GROMACS .gro file of C-alpha atoms in nm:
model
  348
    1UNK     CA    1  12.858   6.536  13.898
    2UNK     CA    2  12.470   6.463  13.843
    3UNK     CA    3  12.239   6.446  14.136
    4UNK     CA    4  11.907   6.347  14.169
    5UNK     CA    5  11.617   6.462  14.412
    6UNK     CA    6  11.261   6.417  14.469
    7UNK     CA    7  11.071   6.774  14.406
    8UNK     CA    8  10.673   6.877  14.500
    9UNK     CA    9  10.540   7.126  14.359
   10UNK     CA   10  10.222   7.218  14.539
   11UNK     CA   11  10.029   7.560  14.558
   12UNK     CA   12  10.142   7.860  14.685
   13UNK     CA   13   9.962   8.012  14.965
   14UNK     CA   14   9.997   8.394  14.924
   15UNK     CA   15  10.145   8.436  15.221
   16UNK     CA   16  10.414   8.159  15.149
   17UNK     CA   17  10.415   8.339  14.810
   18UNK     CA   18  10.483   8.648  14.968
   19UNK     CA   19  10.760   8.526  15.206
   20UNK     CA   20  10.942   8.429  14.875
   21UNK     CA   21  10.964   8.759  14.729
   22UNK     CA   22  11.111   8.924  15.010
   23UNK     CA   23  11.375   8.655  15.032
   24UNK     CA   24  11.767   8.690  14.941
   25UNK     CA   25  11.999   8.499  14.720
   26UNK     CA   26  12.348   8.555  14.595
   27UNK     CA   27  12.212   8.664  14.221
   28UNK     CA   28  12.330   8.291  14.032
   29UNK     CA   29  12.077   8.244  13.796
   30UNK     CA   30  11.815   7.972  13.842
   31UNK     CA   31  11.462   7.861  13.911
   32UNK     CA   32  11.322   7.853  14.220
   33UNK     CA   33  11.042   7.637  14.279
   34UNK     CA   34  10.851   7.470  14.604
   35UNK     CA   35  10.961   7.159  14.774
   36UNK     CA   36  10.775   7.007  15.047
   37UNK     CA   37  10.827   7.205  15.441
   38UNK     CA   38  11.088   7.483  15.243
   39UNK     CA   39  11.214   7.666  14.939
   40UNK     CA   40  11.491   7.583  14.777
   41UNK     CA   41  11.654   7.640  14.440
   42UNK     CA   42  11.705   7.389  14.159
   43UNK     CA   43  11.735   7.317  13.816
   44UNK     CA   44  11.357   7.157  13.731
   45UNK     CA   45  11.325   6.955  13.410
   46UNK     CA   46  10.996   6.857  13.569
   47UNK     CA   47  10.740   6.876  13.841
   48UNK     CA   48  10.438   6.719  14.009
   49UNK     CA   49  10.691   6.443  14.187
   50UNK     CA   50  10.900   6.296  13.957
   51UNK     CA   51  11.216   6.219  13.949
   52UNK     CA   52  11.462   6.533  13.791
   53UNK     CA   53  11.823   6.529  13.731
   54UNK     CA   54  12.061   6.856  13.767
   55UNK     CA   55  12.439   6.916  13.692
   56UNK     CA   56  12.614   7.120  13.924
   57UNK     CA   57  12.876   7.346  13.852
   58UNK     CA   58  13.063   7.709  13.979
   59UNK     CA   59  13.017   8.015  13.771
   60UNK     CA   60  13.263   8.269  13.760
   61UNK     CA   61  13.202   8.565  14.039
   62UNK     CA   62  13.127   8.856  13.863
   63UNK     CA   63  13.299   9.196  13.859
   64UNK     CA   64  12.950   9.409  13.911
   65UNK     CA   65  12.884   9.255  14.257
   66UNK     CA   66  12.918   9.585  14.438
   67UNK     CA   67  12.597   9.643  14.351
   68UNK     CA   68  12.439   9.321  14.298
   69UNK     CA   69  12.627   9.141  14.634
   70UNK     CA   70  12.659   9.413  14.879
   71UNK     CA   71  12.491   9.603  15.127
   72UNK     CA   72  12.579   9.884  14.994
   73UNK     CA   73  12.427   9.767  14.709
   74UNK     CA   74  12.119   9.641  14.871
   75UNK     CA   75  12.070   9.973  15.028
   76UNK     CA   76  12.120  10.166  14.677
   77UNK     CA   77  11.810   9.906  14.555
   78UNK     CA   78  11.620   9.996  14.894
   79UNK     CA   79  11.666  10.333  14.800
   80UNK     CA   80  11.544  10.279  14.406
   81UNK     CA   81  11.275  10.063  14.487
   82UNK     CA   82  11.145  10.358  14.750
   83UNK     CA   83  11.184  10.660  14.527
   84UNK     CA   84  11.036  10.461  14.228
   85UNK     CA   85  10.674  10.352  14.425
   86UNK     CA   86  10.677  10.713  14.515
   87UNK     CA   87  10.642  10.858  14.169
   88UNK     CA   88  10.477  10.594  13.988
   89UNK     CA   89  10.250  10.447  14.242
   90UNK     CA   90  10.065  10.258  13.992
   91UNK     CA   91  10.361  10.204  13.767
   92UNK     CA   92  10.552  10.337  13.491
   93UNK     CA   93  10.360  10.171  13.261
   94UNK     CA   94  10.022  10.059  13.142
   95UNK     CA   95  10.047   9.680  13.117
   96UNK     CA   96   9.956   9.576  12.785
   97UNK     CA   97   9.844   9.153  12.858
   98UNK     CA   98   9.878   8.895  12.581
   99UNK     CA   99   9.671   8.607  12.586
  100UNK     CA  100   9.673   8.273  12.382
  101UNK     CA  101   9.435   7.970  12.433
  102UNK     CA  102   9.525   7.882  12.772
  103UNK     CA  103   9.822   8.110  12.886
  104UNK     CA  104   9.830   8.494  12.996
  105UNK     CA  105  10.143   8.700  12.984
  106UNK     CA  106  10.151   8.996  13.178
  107UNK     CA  107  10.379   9.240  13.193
  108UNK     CA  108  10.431   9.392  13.513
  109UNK     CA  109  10.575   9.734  13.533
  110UNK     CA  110  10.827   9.820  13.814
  111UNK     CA  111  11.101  10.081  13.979
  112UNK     CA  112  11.150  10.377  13.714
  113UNK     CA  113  11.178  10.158  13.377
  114UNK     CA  114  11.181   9.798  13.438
  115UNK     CA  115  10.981   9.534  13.351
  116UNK     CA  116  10.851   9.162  13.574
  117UNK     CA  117  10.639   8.949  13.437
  118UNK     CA  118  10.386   8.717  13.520
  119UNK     CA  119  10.287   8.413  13.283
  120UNK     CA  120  10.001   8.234  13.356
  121UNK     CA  121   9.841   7.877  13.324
  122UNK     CA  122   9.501   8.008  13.274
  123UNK     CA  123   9.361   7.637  13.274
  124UNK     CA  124   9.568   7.494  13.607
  125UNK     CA  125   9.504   7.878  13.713
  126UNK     CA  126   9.901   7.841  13.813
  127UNK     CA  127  10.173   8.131  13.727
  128UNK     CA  128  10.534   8.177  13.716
  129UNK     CA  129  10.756   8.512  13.782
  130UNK     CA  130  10.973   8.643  13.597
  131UNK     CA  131  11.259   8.898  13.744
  132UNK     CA  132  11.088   9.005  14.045
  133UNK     CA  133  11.236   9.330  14.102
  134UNK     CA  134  10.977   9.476  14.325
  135UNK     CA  135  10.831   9.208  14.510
  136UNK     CA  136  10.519   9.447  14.668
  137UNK     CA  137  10.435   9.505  14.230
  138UNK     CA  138  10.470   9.171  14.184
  139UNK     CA  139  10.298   8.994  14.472
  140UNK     CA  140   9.963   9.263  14.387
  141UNK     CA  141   9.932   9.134  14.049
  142UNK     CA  142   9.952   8.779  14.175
  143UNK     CA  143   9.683   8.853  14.389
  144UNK     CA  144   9.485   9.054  14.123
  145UNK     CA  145   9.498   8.806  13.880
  146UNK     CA  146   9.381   8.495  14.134
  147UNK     CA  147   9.647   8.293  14.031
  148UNK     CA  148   9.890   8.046  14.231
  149UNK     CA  149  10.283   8.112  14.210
  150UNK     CA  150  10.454   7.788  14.113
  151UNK     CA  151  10.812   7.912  14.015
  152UNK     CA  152  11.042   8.182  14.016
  153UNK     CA  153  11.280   8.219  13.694
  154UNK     CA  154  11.611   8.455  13.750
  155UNK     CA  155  11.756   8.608  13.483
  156UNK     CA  156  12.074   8.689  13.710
  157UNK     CA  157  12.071   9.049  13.589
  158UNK     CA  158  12.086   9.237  13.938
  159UNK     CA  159  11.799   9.408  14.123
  160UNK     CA  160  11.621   9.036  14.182
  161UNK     CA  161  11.914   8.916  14.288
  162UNK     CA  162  11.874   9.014  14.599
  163UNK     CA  163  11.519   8.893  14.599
  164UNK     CA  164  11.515   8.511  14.611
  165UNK     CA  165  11.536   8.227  14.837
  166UNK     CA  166  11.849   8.066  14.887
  167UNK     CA  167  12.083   7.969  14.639
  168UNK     CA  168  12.159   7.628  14.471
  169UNK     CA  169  12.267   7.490  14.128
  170UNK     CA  170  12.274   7.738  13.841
  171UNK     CA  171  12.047   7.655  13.511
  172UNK     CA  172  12.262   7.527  13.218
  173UNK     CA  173  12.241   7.649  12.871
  174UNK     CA  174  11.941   7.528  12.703
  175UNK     CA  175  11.807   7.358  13.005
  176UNK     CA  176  11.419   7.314  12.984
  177UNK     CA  177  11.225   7.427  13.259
  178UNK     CA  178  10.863   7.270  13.311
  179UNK     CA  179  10.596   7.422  13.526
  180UNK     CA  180  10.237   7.259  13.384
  181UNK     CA  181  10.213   7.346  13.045
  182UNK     CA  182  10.474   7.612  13.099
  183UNK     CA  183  10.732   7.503  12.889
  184UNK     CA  184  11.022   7.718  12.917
  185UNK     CA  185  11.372   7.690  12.807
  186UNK     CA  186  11.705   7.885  12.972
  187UNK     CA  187  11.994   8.005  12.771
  188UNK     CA  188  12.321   8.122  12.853
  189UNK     CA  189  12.371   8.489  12.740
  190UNK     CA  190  12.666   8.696  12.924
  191UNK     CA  191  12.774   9.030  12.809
  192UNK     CA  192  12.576   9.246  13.042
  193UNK     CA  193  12.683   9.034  13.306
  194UNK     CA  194  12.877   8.703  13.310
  195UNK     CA  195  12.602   8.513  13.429
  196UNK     CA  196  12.308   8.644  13.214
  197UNK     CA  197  12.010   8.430  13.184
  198UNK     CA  198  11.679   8.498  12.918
  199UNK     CA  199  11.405   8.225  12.901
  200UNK     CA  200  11.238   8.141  12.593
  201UNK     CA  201  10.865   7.970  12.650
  202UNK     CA  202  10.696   7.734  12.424
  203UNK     CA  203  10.433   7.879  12.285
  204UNK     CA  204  10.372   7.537  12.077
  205UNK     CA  205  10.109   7.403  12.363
  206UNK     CA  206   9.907   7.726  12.364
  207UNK     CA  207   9.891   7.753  11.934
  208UNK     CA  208  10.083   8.070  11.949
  209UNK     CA  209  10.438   8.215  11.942
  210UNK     CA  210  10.734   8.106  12.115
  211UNK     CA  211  10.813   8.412  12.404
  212UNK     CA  212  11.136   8.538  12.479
  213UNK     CA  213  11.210   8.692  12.807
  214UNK     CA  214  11.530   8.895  12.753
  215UNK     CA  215  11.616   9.051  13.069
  216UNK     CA  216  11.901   9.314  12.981
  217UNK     CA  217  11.994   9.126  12.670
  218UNK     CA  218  11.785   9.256  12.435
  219UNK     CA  219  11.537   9.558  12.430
  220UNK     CA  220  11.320   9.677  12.172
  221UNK     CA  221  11.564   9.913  11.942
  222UNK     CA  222  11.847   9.817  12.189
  223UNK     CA  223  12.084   9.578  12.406
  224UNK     CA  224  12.224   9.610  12.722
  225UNK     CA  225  12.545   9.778  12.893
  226UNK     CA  226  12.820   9.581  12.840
  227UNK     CA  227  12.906   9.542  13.224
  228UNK     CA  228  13.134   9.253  13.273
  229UNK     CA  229  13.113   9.083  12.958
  230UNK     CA  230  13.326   9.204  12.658
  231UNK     CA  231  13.136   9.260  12.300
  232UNK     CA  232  13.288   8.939  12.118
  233UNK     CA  233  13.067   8.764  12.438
  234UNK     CA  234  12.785   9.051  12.386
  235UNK     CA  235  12.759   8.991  11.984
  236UNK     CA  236  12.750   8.550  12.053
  237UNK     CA  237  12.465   8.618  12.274
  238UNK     CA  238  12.254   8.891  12.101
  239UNK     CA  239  12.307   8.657  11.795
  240UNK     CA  240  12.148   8.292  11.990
  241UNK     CA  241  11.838   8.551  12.058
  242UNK     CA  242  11.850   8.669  11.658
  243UNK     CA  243  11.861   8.262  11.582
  244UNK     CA  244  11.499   8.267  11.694
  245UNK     CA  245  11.171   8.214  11.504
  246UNK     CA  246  11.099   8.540  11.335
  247UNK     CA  247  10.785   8.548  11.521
  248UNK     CA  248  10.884   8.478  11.885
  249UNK     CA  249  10.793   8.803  12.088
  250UNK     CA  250  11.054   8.990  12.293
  251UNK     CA  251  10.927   9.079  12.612
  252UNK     CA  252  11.269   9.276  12.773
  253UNK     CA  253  11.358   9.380  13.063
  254UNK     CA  254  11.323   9.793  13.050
  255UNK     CA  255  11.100  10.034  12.897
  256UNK     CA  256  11.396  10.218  12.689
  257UNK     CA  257  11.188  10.183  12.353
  258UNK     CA  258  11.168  10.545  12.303
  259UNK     CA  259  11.508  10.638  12.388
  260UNK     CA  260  11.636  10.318  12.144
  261UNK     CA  261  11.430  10.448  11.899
  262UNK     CA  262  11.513  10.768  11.851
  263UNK     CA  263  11.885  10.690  11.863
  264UNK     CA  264  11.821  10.366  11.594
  265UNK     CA  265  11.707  10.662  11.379
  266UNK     CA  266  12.030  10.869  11.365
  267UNK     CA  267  12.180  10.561  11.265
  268UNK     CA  268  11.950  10.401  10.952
  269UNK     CA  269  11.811  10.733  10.785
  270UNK     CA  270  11.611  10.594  10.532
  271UNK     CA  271  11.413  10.321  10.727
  272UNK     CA  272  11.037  10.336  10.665
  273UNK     CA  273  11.000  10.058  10.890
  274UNK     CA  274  11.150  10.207  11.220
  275UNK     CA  275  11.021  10.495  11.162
  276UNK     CA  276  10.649  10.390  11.165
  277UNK     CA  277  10.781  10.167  11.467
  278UNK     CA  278  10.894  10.524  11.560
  279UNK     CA  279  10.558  10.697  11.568
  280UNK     CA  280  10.387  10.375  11.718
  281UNK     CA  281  10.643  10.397  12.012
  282UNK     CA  282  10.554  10.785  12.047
  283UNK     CA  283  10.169  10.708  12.090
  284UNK     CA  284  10.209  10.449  12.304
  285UNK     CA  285  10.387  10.674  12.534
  286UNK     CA  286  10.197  10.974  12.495
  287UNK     CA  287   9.952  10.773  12.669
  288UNK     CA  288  10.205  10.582  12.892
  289UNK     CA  289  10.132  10.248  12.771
  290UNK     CA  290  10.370   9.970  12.726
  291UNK     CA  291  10.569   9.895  12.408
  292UNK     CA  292  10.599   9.561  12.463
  293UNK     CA  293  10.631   9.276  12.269
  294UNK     CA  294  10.748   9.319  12.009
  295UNK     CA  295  10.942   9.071  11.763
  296UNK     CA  296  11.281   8.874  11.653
  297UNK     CA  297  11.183   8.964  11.308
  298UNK     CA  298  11.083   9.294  11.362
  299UNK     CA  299  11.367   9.357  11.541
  300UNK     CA  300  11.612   9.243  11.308
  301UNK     CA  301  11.461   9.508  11.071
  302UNK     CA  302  11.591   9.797  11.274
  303UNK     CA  303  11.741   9.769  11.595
  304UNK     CA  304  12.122   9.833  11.558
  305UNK     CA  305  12.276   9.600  11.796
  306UNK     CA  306  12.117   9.344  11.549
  307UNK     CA  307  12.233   9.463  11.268
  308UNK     CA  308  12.616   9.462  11.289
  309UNK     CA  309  12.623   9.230  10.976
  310UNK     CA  310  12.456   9.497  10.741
  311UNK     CA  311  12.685   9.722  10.492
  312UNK     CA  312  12.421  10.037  10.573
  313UNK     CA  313  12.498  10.059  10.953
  314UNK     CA  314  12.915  10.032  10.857
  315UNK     CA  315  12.858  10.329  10.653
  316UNK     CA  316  12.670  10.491  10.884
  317UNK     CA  317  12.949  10.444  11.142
  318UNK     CA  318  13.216  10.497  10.863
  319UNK     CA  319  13.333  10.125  10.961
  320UNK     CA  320  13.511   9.883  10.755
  321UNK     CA  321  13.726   9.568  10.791
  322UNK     CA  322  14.127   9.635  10.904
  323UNK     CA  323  14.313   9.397  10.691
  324UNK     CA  324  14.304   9.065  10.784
  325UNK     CA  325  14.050   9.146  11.020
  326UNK     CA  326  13.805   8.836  10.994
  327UNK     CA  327  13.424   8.864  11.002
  328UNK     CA  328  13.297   8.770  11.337
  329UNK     CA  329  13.610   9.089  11.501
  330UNK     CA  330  13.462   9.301  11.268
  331UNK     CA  331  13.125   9.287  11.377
  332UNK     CA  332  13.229   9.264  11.698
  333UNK     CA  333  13.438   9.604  11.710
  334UNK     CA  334  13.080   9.750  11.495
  335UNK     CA  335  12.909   9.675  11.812
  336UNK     CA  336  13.135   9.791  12.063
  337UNK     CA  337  13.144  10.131  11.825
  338UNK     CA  338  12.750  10.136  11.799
  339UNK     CA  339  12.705  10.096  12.230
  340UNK     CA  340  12.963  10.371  12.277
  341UNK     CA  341  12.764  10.582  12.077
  342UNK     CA  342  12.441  10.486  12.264
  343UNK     CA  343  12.624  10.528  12.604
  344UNK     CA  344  12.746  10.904  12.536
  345UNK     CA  345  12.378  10.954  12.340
  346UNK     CA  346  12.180  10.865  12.681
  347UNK     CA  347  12.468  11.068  12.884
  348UNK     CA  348  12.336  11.383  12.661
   0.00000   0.00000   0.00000
């Protein structure tokens, strides 16, 4: 069923701004953006008044909603969110800001590892949030920055989900979302969780690189846990984001480049280009700055959970096809071998 509606989209006040973050929703992913007297959720394929079209259907509830539905889980986040401001009171990170002609993207560093971010219209002087995990973080850089918060985009991962306002049609796969110039588009990417959204921005209007906003998808070295997804659902997804212009920046969801790293390395031996990604990664958080972005292409050079196609990582795993095994099972058993090993690595 398609139904239409009439959408606003004035400025934020930063108190109405504010009264957004703190909000709840059920953890679907969408975008939220402002309608006249209230907030609401919908699927945008424009703004300033005109008419916008959005299909509505059910996702399947997923299996990790103890934490992402409950208030038990709520109370766990609480708990995180506390503990985490505590011993990084300015962050885990130093924010490392890219800037093209006429948008700003800002990472915003938040809890123990993760990452929102804030991209910014630096000629309308208007800015959307990504995964708000910590809405205090988040709300302070919208007020450092000067900016007005237009739109809200969910990746559906977990912590945020219990952030927004309330819930209304999911974003379909490769759905454009406009906001201004912000040109961004949705796609469908389950494996960590069923309903797993990243957002890819235009960077067309702004003369620079397309953006991709992987959530737990993708990280620099790494992917995510395979939560309620299975890896035949993990390896279609990771390979839409490997589809990507070479130079389209990954901005992910968690500072695990390190960690990804150094386990990449026991894995491709002989790679002079992850390790001088290697020694870049240790500077940077010698000094605790950010490692992000980085890129598709660079990525495809050396992070593993890319790279279940190449001969070098089966031998490294001592993998090869079963008879009559066909290409795409293959791969995907290479990657369910390849996160096992990074699950018991991070366990030690």
């Amino acid at each position: 069923m398609i139904q239409e509606e009439q959408v606003q989209s004035p400025a934020l006040r930063t108190e109405e701004s504010h009264a957004l973050l703190q909000a709840g929703t059920d953890g679907r992913p969408a975008v939220w953006q402002k309608k006249t007297w209230g907030l609401q959720w919908a699927t945008i394929g424009g703004v300033g008044g005109r008419r916008v079209s959005r299909q509505c259907f059910s996702p399947p509830l997923p299996r990790y909603s103890l934490y992402a539905r409950t208030r038990l889980g709520y109370l766990f986040y609480r708990r995180q969110v506390k503990k985490a401001r505590e011993r990084y009171p300015h962050g885990h990170s130093i924010p490392q800001p890219v800037t093209f002609s006429g948008v700003k993207i800002l990472p915003i560093p938040v809890l123990s590892n993760n990452y929102s971010y804030l991209v910014i219209d630096t000629c309308a002087n208007t800015a959307v949030v990504i995964d708000p995990s910590d809405p205090l973080a988040v709300q302070a850089a919208i007020e450092q920055e000067g900016v007005r918060l237009e739109a809200i985009l969910s990746g559906g991962r977990g912590l945020e989900r219990t952030l927004l306002s309330s819930p209304g049609s999911p974003l379909l796969d490769e759905e454009t979302v406009s906001v201004g110039q912000l040109c961004f588009k949705a796609l469908f990417t389950p494996g960590h969780t069923v309903g797993h959204m990243v957002y890819v921005l235009d960077g067309q209007p702004f003369q620079g690189p397309a953006c991709l906003f992987s959530g737990d998808l993708l990280f620099l070295s790494g992917c995510g846990r395979i939560f309620e997804g299975t890896p035949e659902t993990m390896l279609t997804s990771l390979d839409k984001a490997a589809k990507l212009v070479e130079d389209t920046l990954l901005w992910p969801g968690h500072e695990y480049a390190l960690e990804c790293l150094k386990f990449a390395s026991l894995l491709d031996l002989e790679n002079p280009v992850l390790e001088q990604k290697l020694r870049w990664v240790e500077q940077q958080r010698l000094e605790k700055k950010s490692t992000c972005p980085s890129t598709i292409g660079e990525e495809k050079e050396y992070n593993p959970f890319l790279r279940t196609h190449c001969r070098e990582l089966h031998r490294a795993l001592g993998m090869q096809p079963l008879s009559g095994e066909d290409w795409a099972s293959f791969r995907a058993r290479v990657l369910k071998e390849v996160r096992r090993r990074k699950d018991l690595y991070k366990a030690n």
